[in-house]
Amino acid sequence: MSWRDVDDDWDGTLDDGWGDDTELGPRRWGPGMVALTWLVVVAMLGSAVAAFVVLVLG
């Protein structure tokens, strides 16, 4: 048995969803969650830049 067989067997036992018997959850975020995350990141950066401008310019 090669390491690839073991890896494939292990991957096959992982659960994709948020079940009661898993601690892993989904492997990848959907496009909506990625877009929401980027929106939050951009909003936080914009807020930080605005605070810096107010601090510098008074």
XYZ file of N, CA and C in Angstrom:
174
model
N 0.851 -1.177 0.000
C 0.000 0.000 0.000
C 0.898 1.242 0.000
N 0.645 2.129 -0.943
C 1.462 3.336 -1.033
C 0.851 4.455 -0.194
N 1.607 5.526 -0.031
C 1.098 6.666 0.746
C -0.079 7.319 0.041
N -0.142 7.199 -1.291
C -1.264 7.793 -2.024
C -2.572 7.066 -1.717
N -2.499 5.751 -1.587
C -3.701 4.995 -1.223
C -4.196 5.395 0.161
N -3.271 5.540 1.086
C -3.647 5.935 2.443
C -4.252 7.329 2.423
N -3.641 8.254 1.669
C -4.138 9.624 1.588
C -5.533 9.658 0.968
N -5.756 8.875 -0.081
C -7.077 8.831 -0.711
C -8.120 8.258 0.238
N -7.737 7.227 0.980
C -8.669 6.650 1.956
C -9.012 7.659 3.037
N -8.017 8.401 3.500
C -8.256 9.390 4.557
C -9.138 10.516 4.031
N -8.866 11.010 2.818
C -9.694 12.064 2.228
C -11.133 11.610 2.056
N -11.312 10.355 1.742
C -12.659 9.845 1.540
C -13.479 9.795 2.815
N -12.802 9.764 3.964
C -13.530 9.704 5.228
C -13.856 11.075 5.789
N -13.337 12.138 5.179
C -13.611 13.482 5.690
C -15.031 13.896 5.347
N -15.640 14.627 6.238
C -17.003 15.112 6.014
C -16.938 16.519 5.450
N -17.757 16.802 4.437
C -17.752 18.115 3.796
C -18.547 19.160 4.553
N -19.545 18.749 5.292
C -20.461 19.715 5.873
C -20.238 19.941 7.345
N -21.134 20.707 7.916
C -21.082 21.004 9.343
C -21.950 20.006 10.096
N -21.551 18.766 10.111
C -22.321 17.755 10.821
C -21.963 17.732 12.297
N -22.726 16.973 13.047
C -22.454 16.855 14.477
C -21.221 16.004 14.758
N -20.872 15.170 13.801
C -19.776 14.236 14.044
C -18.464 14.691 13.412
N -18.360 15.933 13.017
C -17.135 16.406 12.373
C -16.632 17.665 13.052
N -15.327 17.852 12.986
C -14.725 19.068 13.521
C -14.120 19.906 12.404
N -14.236 19.448 11.180
C -13.507 20.093 10.093
C -14.307 21.159 9.366
N -15.555 20.924 9.116
C -16.345 21.869 8.342
C -15.981 21.803 6.869
N -16.525 22.703 6.076
C -16.241 22.675 4.644
C -14.789 23.048 4.357
N -14.265 22.513 3.286
C -12.866 22.775 2.953
C -12.659 24.141 2.326
N -13.630 24.607 1.547
C -13.477 25.897 0.869
C -14.704 26.743 1.097
N -14.488 28.064 1.096
C -15.615 28.989 1.195
C -16.257 29.139 -0.168
N -17.528 29.412 -0.173
C -18.229 29.694 -1.416
C -17.910 31.101 -1.895
N -18.292 31.424 -3.129
C -17.986 32.746 -3.680
C -18.640 33.884 -2.900
N -19.816 33.643 -2.339
C -20.477 34.685 -1.557
C -19.704 35.022 -0.293
N -19.176 34.008 0.357
C -18.407 34.237 1.583
C -17.083 34.925 1.274
N -16.466 34.574 0.161
C -15.222 35.235 -0.240
C -15.486 36.708 -0.531
N -16.580 37.004 -1.241
C -16.924 38.395 -1.547
C -17.213 39.179 -0.270
N -17.931 38.575 0.661
C -18.232 39.244 1.927
C -16.957 39.508 2.726
N -16.051 38.559 2.721
C -14.787 38.733 3.432
C -13.979 39.876 2.841
N -13.899 39.937 1.509
C -13.180 41.034 0.864
C -13.843 42.373 1.142
N -15.163 42.387 1.180
C -15.885 43.618 1.492
C -15.544 44.101 2.904
N -15.487 43.196 3.845
C -15.124 43.559 5.219
C -13.685 44.053 5.285
N -12.777 43.396 4.584
C -11.370 43.810 4.583
C -11.222 45.207 3.996
N -11.874 45.464 2.867
C -11.788 46.780 2.228
C -12.401 47.851 3.126
N -13.513 47.538 3.772
C -14.145 48.504 4.676
C -13.234 48.823 5.862
N -12.573 47.822 6.397
C -11.667 48.062 7.526
C -10.458 48.881 7.095
N -9.922 48.592 5.914
C -8.792 49.382 5.418
C -9.208 50.826 5.158
N -10.382 51.011 4.578
C -10.881 52.362 4.331
C -11.086 53.123 5.623
N -11.585 52.458 6.625
C -11.779 53.090 7.925
C -10.440 53.474 8.550
N -9.453 52.618 8.410
C -8.128 52.917 8.954
C -7.497 54.102 8.231
N -7.641 54.161 6.922
C -7.099 55.286 6.150
C -7.811 56.575 6.532
N -9.126 56.529 6.667
C -9.888 57.722 7.053
C -9.475 58.203 8.442
N -9.286 57.298 9.368
C -8.856 57.680 10.716
C -7.467 58.299 10.687
N -6.581 57.764 9.860
C -5.233 58.317 9.740
C -5.274 59.725 9.153
N -6.094 59.936 8.130
C -6.213 61.258 7.507
C -6.761 62.262 8.515
N -7.771 61.875 9.263
C -8.334 62.777 10.276
C -7.291 63.082 11.345
N -6.512 62.094 11.724
C -5.482 62.295 12.737
C -4.391 63.243 12.239
N -3.978 63.077 10.986
C -2.891 63.891 10.440
C -3.373 65.307 10.121
N -4.520 65.431 9.485
C -5.000 66.744 9.052
C -5.780 67.474 10.141
N -6.166 66.759 11.139
C -6.882 67.394 12.252
C -8.277 67.645 11.902
